[in-house]
Coordinates of C-alpha atoms in Angstrom, one line a residue:
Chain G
X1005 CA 77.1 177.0 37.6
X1006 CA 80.5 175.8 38.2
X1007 CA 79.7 172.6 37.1
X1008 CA 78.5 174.1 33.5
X1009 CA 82.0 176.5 33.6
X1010 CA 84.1 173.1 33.9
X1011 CA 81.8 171.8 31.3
X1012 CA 82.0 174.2 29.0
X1013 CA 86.0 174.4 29.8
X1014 CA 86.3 170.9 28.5
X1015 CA 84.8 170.7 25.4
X1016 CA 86.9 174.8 24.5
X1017 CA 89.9 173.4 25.1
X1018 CA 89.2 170.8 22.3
X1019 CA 87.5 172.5 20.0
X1020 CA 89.4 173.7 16.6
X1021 CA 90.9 177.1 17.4
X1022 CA 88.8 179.3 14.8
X1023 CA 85.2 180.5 16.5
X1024 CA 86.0 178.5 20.0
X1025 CA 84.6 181.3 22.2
X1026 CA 81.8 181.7 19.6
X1027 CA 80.8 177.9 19.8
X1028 CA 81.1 178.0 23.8
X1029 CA 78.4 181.3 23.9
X1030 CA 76.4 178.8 21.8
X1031 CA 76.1 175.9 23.9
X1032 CA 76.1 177.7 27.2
X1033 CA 73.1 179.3 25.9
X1034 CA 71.5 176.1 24.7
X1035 CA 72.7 174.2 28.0
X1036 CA 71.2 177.1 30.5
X1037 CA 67.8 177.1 28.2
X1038 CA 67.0 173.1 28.7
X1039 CA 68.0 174.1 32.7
X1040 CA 65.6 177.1 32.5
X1041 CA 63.0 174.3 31.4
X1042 CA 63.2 171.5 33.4
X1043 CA 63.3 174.3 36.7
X1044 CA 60.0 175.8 36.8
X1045 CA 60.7 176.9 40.2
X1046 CA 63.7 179.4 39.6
X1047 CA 67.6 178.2 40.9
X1048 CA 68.1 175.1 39.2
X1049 CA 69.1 172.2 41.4
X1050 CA 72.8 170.2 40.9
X1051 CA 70.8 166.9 40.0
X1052 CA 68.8 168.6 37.3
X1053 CA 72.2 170.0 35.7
X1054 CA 74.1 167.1 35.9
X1055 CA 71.1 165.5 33.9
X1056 CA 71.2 168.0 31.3
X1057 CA 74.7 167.9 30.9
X1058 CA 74.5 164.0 30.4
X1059 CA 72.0 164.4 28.1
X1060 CA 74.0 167.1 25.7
X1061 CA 76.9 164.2 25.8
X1062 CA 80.3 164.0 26.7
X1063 CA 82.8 166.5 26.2
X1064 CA 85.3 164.8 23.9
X1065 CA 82.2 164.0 21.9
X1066 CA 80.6 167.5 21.6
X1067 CA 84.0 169.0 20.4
X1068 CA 84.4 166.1 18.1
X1069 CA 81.4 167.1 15.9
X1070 CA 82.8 171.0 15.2
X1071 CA 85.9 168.9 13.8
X1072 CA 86.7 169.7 10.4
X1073 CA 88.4 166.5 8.9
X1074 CA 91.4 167.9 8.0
X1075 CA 94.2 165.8 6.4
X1076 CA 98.2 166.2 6.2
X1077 CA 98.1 164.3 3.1
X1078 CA 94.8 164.3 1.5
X1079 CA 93.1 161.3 -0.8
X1080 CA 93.5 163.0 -4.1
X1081 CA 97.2 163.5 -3.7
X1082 CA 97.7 159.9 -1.1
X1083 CA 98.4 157.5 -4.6
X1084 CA 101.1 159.8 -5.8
X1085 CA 102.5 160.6 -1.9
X1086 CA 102.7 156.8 -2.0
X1087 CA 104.5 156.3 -5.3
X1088 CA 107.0 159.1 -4.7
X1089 CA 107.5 157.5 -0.9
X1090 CA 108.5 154.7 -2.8
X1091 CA 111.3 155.6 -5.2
X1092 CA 113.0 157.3 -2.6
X1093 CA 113.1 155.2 -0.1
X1094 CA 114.3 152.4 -2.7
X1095 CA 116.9 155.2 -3.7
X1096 CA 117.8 155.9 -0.4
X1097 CA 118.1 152.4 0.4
X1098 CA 120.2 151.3 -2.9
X1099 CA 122.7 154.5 -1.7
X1100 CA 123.4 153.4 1.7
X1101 CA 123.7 149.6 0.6
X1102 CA 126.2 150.9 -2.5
X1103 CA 128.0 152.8 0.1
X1104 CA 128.8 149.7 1.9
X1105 CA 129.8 147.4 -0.8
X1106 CA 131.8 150.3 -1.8
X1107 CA 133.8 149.8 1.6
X1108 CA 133.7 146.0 1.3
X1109 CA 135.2 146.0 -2.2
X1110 CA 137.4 148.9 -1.4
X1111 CA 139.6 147.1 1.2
X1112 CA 138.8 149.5 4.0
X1113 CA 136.8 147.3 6.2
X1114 CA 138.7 144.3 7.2
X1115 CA 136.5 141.0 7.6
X1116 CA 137.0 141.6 11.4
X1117 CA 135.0 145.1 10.8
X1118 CA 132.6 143.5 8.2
X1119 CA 130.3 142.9 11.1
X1120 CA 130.9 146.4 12.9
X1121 CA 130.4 148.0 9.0
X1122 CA 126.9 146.0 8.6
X1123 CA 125.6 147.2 11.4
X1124 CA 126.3 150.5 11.1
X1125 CA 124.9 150.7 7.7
X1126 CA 121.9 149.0 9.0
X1127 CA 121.6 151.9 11.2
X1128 CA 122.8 154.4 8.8
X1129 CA 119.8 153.3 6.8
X1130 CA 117.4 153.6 9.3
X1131 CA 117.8 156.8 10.2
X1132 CA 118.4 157.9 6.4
X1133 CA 115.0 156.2 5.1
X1134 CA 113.7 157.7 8.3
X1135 CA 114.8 161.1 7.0
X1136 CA 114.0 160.4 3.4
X1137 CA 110.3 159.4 4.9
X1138 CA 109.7 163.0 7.0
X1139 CA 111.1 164.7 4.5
X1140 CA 108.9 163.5 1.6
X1141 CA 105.9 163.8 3.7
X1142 CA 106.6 167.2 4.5
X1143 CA 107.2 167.9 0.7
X1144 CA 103.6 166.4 0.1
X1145 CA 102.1 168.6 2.9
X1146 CA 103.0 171.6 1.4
X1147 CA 101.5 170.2 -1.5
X1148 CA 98.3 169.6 0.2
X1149 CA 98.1 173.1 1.3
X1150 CA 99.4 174.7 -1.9
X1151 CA 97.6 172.9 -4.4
X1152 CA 94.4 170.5 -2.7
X1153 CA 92.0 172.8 -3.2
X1154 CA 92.6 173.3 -6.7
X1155 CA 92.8 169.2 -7.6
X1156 CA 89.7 169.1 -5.8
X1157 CA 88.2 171.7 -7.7
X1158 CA 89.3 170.0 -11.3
X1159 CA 88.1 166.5 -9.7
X1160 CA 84.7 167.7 -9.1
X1161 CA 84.2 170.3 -12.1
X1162 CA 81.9 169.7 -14.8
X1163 CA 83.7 168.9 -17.7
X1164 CA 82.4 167.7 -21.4
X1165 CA 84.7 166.4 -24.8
X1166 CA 85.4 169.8 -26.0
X1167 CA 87.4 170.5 -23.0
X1168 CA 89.8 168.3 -23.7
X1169 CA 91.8 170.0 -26.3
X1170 CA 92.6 173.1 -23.9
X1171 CA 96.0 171.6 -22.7
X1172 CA 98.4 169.3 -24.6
X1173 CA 100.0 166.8 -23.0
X1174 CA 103.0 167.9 -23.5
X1175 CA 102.7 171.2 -21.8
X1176 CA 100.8 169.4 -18.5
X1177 CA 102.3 168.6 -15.1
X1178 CA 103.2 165.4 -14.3
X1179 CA 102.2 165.9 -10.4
X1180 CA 104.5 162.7 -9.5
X1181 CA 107.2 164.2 -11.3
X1182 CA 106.9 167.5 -9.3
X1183 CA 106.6 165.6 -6.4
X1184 CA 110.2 164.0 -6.3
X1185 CA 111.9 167.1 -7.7
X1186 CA 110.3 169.6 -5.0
X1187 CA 111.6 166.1 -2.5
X1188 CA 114.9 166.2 -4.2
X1189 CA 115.6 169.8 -3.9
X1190 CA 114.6 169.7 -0.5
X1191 CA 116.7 166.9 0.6
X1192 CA 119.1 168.8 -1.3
X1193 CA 119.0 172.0 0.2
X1194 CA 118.8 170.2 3.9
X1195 CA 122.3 168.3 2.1
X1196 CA 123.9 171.4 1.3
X1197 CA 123.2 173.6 4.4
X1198 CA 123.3 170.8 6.9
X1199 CA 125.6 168.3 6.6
X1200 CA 128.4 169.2 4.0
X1201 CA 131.0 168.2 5.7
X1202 CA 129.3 164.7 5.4
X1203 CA 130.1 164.7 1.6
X1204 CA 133.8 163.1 2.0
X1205 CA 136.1 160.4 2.3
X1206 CA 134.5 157.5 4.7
X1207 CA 137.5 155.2 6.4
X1208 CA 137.7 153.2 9.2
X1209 CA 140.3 154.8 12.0
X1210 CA 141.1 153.5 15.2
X1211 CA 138.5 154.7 16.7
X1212 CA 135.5 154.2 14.6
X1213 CA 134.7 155.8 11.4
X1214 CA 136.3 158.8 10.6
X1215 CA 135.2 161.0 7.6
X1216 CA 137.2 163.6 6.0
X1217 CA 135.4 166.5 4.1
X1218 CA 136.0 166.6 0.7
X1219 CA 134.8 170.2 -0.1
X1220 CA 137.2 173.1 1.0
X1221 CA 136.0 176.1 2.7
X1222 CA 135.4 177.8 -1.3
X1223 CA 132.7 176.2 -1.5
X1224 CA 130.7 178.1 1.2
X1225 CA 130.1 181.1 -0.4
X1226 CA 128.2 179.2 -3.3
X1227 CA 125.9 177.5 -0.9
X1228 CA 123.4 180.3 -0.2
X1229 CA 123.2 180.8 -4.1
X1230 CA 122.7 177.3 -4.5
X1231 CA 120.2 177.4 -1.7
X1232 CA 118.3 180.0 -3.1
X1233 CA 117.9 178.9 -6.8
X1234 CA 116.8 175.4 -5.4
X1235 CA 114.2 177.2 -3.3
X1236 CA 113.1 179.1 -6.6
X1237 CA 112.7 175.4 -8.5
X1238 CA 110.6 174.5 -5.6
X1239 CA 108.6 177.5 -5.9
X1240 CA 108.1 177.3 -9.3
X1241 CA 106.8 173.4 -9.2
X1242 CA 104.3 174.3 -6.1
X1243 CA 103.2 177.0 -9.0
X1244 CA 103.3 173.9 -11.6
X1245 CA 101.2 171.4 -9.7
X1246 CA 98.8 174.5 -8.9
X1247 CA 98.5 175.0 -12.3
X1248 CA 98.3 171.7 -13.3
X1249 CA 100.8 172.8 -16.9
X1250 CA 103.3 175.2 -18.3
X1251 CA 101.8 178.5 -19.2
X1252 CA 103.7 181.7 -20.7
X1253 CA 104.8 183.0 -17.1
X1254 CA 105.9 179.3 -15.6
X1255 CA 108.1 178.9 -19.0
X1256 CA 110.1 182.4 -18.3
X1257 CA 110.5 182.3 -14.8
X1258 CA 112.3 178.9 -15.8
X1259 CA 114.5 180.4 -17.9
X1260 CA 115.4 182.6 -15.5
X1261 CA 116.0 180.2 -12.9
X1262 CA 117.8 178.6 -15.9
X1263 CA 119.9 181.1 -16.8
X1264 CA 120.6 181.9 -13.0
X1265 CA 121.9 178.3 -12.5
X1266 CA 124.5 178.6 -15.4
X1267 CA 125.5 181.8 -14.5
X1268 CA 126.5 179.7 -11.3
X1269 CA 127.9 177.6 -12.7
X1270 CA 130.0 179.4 -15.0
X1271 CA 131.4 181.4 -11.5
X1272 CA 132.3 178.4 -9.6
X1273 CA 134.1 176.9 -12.7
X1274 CA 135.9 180.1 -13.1
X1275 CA 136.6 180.4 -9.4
X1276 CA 139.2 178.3 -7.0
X1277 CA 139.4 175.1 -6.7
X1278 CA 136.2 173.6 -4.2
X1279 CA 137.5 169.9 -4.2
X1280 CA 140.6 169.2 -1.7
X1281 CA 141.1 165.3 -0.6
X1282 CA 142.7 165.5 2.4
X1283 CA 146.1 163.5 2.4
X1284 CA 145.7 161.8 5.8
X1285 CA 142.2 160.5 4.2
X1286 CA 143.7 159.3 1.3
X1287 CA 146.3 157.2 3.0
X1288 CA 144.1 155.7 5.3
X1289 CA 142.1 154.7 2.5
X1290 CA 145.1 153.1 1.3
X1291 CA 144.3 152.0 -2.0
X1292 CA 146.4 150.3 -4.8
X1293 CA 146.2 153.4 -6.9
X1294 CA 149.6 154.8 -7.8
X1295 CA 147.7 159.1 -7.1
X1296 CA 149.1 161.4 -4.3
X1297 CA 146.3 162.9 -2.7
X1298 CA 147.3 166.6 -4.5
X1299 CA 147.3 164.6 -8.2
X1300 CA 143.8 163.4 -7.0
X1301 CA 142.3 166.6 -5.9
X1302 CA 143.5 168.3 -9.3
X1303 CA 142.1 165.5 -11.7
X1304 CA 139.1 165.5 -9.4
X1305 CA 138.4 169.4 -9.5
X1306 CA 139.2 169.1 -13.9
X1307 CA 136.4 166.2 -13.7
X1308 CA 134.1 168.5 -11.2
X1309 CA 134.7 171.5 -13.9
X1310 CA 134.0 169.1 -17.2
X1311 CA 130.8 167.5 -14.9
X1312 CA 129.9 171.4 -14.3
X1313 CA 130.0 172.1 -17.7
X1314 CA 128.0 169.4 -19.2
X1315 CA 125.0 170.8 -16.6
X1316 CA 125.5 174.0 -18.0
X1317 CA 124.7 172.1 -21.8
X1318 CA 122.0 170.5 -19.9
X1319 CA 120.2 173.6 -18.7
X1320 CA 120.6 175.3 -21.8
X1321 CA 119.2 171.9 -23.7
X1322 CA 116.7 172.3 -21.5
X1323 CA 116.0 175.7 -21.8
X1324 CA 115.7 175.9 -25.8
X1325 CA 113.0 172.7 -24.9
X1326 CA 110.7 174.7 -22.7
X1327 CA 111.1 178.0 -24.7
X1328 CA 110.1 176.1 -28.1
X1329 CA 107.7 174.1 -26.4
X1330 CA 106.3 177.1 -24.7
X1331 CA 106.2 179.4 -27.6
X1332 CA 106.6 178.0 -30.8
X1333 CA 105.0 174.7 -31.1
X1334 CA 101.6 174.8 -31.5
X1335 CA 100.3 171.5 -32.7
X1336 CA 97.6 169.6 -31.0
X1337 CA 98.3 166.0 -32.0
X1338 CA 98.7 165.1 -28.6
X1339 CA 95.9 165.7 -26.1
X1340 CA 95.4 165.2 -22.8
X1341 CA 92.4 163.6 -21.3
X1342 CA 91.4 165.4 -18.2
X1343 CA 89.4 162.8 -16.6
X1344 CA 92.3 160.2 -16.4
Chain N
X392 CA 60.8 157.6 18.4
X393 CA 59.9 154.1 18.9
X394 CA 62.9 152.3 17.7
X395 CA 63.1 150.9 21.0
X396 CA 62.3 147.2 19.5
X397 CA 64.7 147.7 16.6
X398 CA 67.6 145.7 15.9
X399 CA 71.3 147.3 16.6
X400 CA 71.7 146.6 12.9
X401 CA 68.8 148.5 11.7
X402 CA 69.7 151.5 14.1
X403 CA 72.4 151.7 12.4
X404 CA 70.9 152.1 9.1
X405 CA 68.3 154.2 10.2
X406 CA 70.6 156.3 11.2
X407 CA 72.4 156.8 8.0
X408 CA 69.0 157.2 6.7
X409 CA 68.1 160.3 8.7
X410 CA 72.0 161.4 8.3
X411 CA 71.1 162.3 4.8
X412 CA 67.3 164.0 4.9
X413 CA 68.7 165.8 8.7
X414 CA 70.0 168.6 6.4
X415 CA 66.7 168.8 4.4
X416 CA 64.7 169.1 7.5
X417 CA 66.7 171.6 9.0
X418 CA 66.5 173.9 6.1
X419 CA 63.0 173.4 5.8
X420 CA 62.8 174.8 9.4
X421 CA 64.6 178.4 8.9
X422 CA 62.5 180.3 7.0
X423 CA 61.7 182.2 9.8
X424 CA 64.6 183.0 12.2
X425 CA 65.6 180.4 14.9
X426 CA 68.2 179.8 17.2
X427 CA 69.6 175.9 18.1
X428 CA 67.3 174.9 20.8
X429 CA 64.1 176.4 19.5
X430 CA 64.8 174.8 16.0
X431 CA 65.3 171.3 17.6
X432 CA 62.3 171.6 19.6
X433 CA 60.3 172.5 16.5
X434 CA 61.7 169.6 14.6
X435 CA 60.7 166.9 17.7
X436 CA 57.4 168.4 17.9
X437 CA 57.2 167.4 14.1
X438 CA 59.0 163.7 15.0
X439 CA 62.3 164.8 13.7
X440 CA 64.3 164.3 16.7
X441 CA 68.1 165.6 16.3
X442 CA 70.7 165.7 19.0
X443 CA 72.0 169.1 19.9
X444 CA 75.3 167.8 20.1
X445 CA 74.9 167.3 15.9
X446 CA 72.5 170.2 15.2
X447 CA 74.8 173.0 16.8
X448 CA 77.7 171.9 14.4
X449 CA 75.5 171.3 11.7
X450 CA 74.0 174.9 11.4
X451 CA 77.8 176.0 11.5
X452 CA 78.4 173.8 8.2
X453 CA 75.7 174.7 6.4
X454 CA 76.5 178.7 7.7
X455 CA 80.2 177.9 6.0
X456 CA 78.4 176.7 3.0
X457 CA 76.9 179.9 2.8
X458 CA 73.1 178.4 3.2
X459 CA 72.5 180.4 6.8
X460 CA 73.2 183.5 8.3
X461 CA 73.5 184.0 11.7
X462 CA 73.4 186.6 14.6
X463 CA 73.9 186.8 18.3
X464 CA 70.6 188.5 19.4
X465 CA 70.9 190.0 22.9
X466 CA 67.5 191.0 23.5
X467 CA 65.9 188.2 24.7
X468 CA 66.3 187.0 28.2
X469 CA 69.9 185.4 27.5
X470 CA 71.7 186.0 24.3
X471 CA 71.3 183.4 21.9
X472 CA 72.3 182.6 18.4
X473 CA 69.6 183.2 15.8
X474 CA 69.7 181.3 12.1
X475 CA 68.0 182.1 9.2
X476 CA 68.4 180.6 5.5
X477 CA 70.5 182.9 3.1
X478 CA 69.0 183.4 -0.5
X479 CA 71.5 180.8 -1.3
X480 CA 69.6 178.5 1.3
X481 CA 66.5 179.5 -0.2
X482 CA 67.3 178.7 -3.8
X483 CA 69.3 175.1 -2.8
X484 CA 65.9 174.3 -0.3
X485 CA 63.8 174.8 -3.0
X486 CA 66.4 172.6 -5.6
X487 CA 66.5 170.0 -2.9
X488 CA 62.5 170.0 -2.1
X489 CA 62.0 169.0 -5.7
X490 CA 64.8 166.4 -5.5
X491 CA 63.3 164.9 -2.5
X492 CA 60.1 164.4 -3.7
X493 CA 61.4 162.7 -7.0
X494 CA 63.5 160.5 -4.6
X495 CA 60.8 160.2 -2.3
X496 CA 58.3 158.7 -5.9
X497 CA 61.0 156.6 -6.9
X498 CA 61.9 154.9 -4.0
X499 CA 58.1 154.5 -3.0
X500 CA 57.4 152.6 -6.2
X501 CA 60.6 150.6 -6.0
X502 CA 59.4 149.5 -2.4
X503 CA 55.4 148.8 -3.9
X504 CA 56.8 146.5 -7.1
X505 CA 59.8 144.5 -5.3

């Protein structure tokens, strides 16, 4: 019987985790009938259980069968994973190589470095569209789990013409859409909590690249705000794509998050300063621009504020948008056809 | 069965033609209550030979899909697993019987009038 235990021990260990000791019970039973059988005369001989057990099949084989075909990215959502993948990486890519031309045309790489700056950028962009490439998979596997189901559901449900007036199109979901801002605000958040001391002045030093922050220490106490109204945005489009379009609760919780984000906004205008170049950066950079590094950081915190208030426009733009389209328009010139 | 002189390409699609009636036979089987090994026994006495190795996972599918229902019965010599079809099973064996045979005419007189 120790032959059937070690058996039986390969095939649990690679079977799926849910009903595993349930599945085992099964199969021993099944594997000590056909013994039973084939010896009439009581103990069953090793021979006879070896040539049962070759005849249920390998291990690896038997588990394979209880395998459910699960997938990180599924086939309903694997078109839009791919177009998303791409605009990022593309965006990702045109950053990095703006970056570098930016240096180039800057005067901060001499041609000496020019090879040095190429093939760190080369790197940098590697491990960037590497980054950009986990992180929009990881966006499209929460998809999967959130929201699979229910685009499997509409694929496969019954549907006939007088369905098609129930959503207008401009109420519905654009999943792709979704897709790149609940990517964006991820890479955003990761930007934000992560590497924020990234967002600065680049220069070549003596010893390599130096970068010198650009956001003072003010800014910190923003971040988890930030953080946490970007995680609501990502909630609510996880919601979105579930729904597959805006209803009445989607188009409030907006505005809230809406509202939330200008009231943000508003505060970090009103508070200190968050921009500070520092000096040392500044002069290293050493361009032909007649600005001390203190004149620079108080046009560039008046530009941040005027940039900060156009958003706030934005969002409340926005805003009047979803409430009107939400609530008051109500004509159905425009449908949607499901089956696209 | 005595596919012994058949071609590896024709395996093959006999196989994927018994893939699809497996479940059908199986089903038809479970009226009364069985558990893995007496069920494949009763289907190769009948000439529908199924591996264990795809039967056992089988029954647990078509127990997910809610068309068996299943025990562990200890009162037998060892316990063992029994399956039986749900009144779901019932309704979709009869659905499928009647598909079958349609399937079963059409095909028949697609093969007699080539």
């Amino acid at each position: 019987m120790e032959l059937l235990n070690a058996y039986l021990e390969e095939i649990r260990h690679r079977l799926p985790l849910k009903n595993r000791a349930d599945i085992i019970e099964e199969i021993r039973s099944a594997l000590m009938d056909m013994i039973e059988e084939r010896s009439p005369g009581g103990d069953p001989d090793d021979a006879t259980v070896k040539a049962v057990l070759m005849e249920y099949g390998a291990p690896r084989e038997v588990a394979r069968q209880y395998a459910s075909h699960q997938s990180l990215i599924g086939p309903q959502i694997f078109p839009v994973y791919l177009q998303v993948l791409k605009i990022v990486l593309i965006v990702v890519a045109a950053l990095n190589i703006v970056g570098l031309i930016v240096s180039i045309v800057n005067g901060s790489i001499g041609d000496n470095d020019l090879f040095i700056a190429t093939f760190e950028t080369v790197g940098g962009l590697f491990s960037s569209l590497f980054t950009a490439f986990a992180i929009v998979t990881l966006s499209f596997t929460l998809i999967e789990r959130f929201a699979a189901e229910e685009l499997q559901a509409e694929m496969d449900e019954d549907w006939s013409p007088e369905d098609l007036t129930i959503v207008e199109i401009r109420k519905r979901v654009k999943i792709s859409e979704v897709a790149v801002e609940i990517t964006f605000g991820i890479i955003f958040i990761l930007l934000i909590n992560l590497y924020l001391d990234r967002i600065g002045i680049y220069y070549l030093g003596d010893a390599g690249w130096v970068s010198a922050p650009i956001l003072n220490d003010n800014v910190l106490r923003y971040i988890p705000w930030i953080t946490g109204a970007t995680m609501l945005d990502i909630a609510l489009n996880l919601y979105l794509i579930r729904k597959e379009f805006w209803d009445a609760s989607a188009t409030i919780v907006k505005v809230i998050i809406n509202v939330l984000k200008i009231a943000l906004l508003a505060v970090i205008i009103a508070g200190p300063a968050i921009i500070a170049v520092s000096p040392s950066a500044w002069q290293a950079l050493n361009l032909e621009v007649n600005l001390t590094a203190q004149q620079l950081t108080r046009q560039m915190n008046t530009v941040l504020d005027g940039l900060l208030g156009l958003a706030i426009f934005g969002l409340v733009v926005d805003s009047i948008k979803i409430i009107v389209n939400g609530f008051f328009r109500n004509d159905h010139t425009r449908l949607h056809i499901k089956t696209e | 069965m005595t596919d012994i002189t058949l071609s590896d390409q024709t395996q093959n699609l006999v196989q994927e033609l018994r893939r699809g009636v497996i479940i059908l036979a199986v089903l038809s089987q479970l009226h009364e209550e069985q558990y893995g090994y007496s069920l494949m026994k009763r289907l190769e006495e009948q000439g529908m030979q199924i591996d264990q190795g795809t039967l056992y996972p089988l029954l647990r599918r078509l127990e997910d899909q809610n068309l068996l229902q299943s025990d562990w019965r200890v009162d037998t010599s060892r316990p063992r697993r029994y399956y039986v079809l749900s009144e779901v099973g019932k309704k979709v064996l009869t659905e499928m019987t009647t598909e079958w045979s349609r399937i079963k005419n059409t095909v028949d007189n697609l093969l007699i009038n080539p």
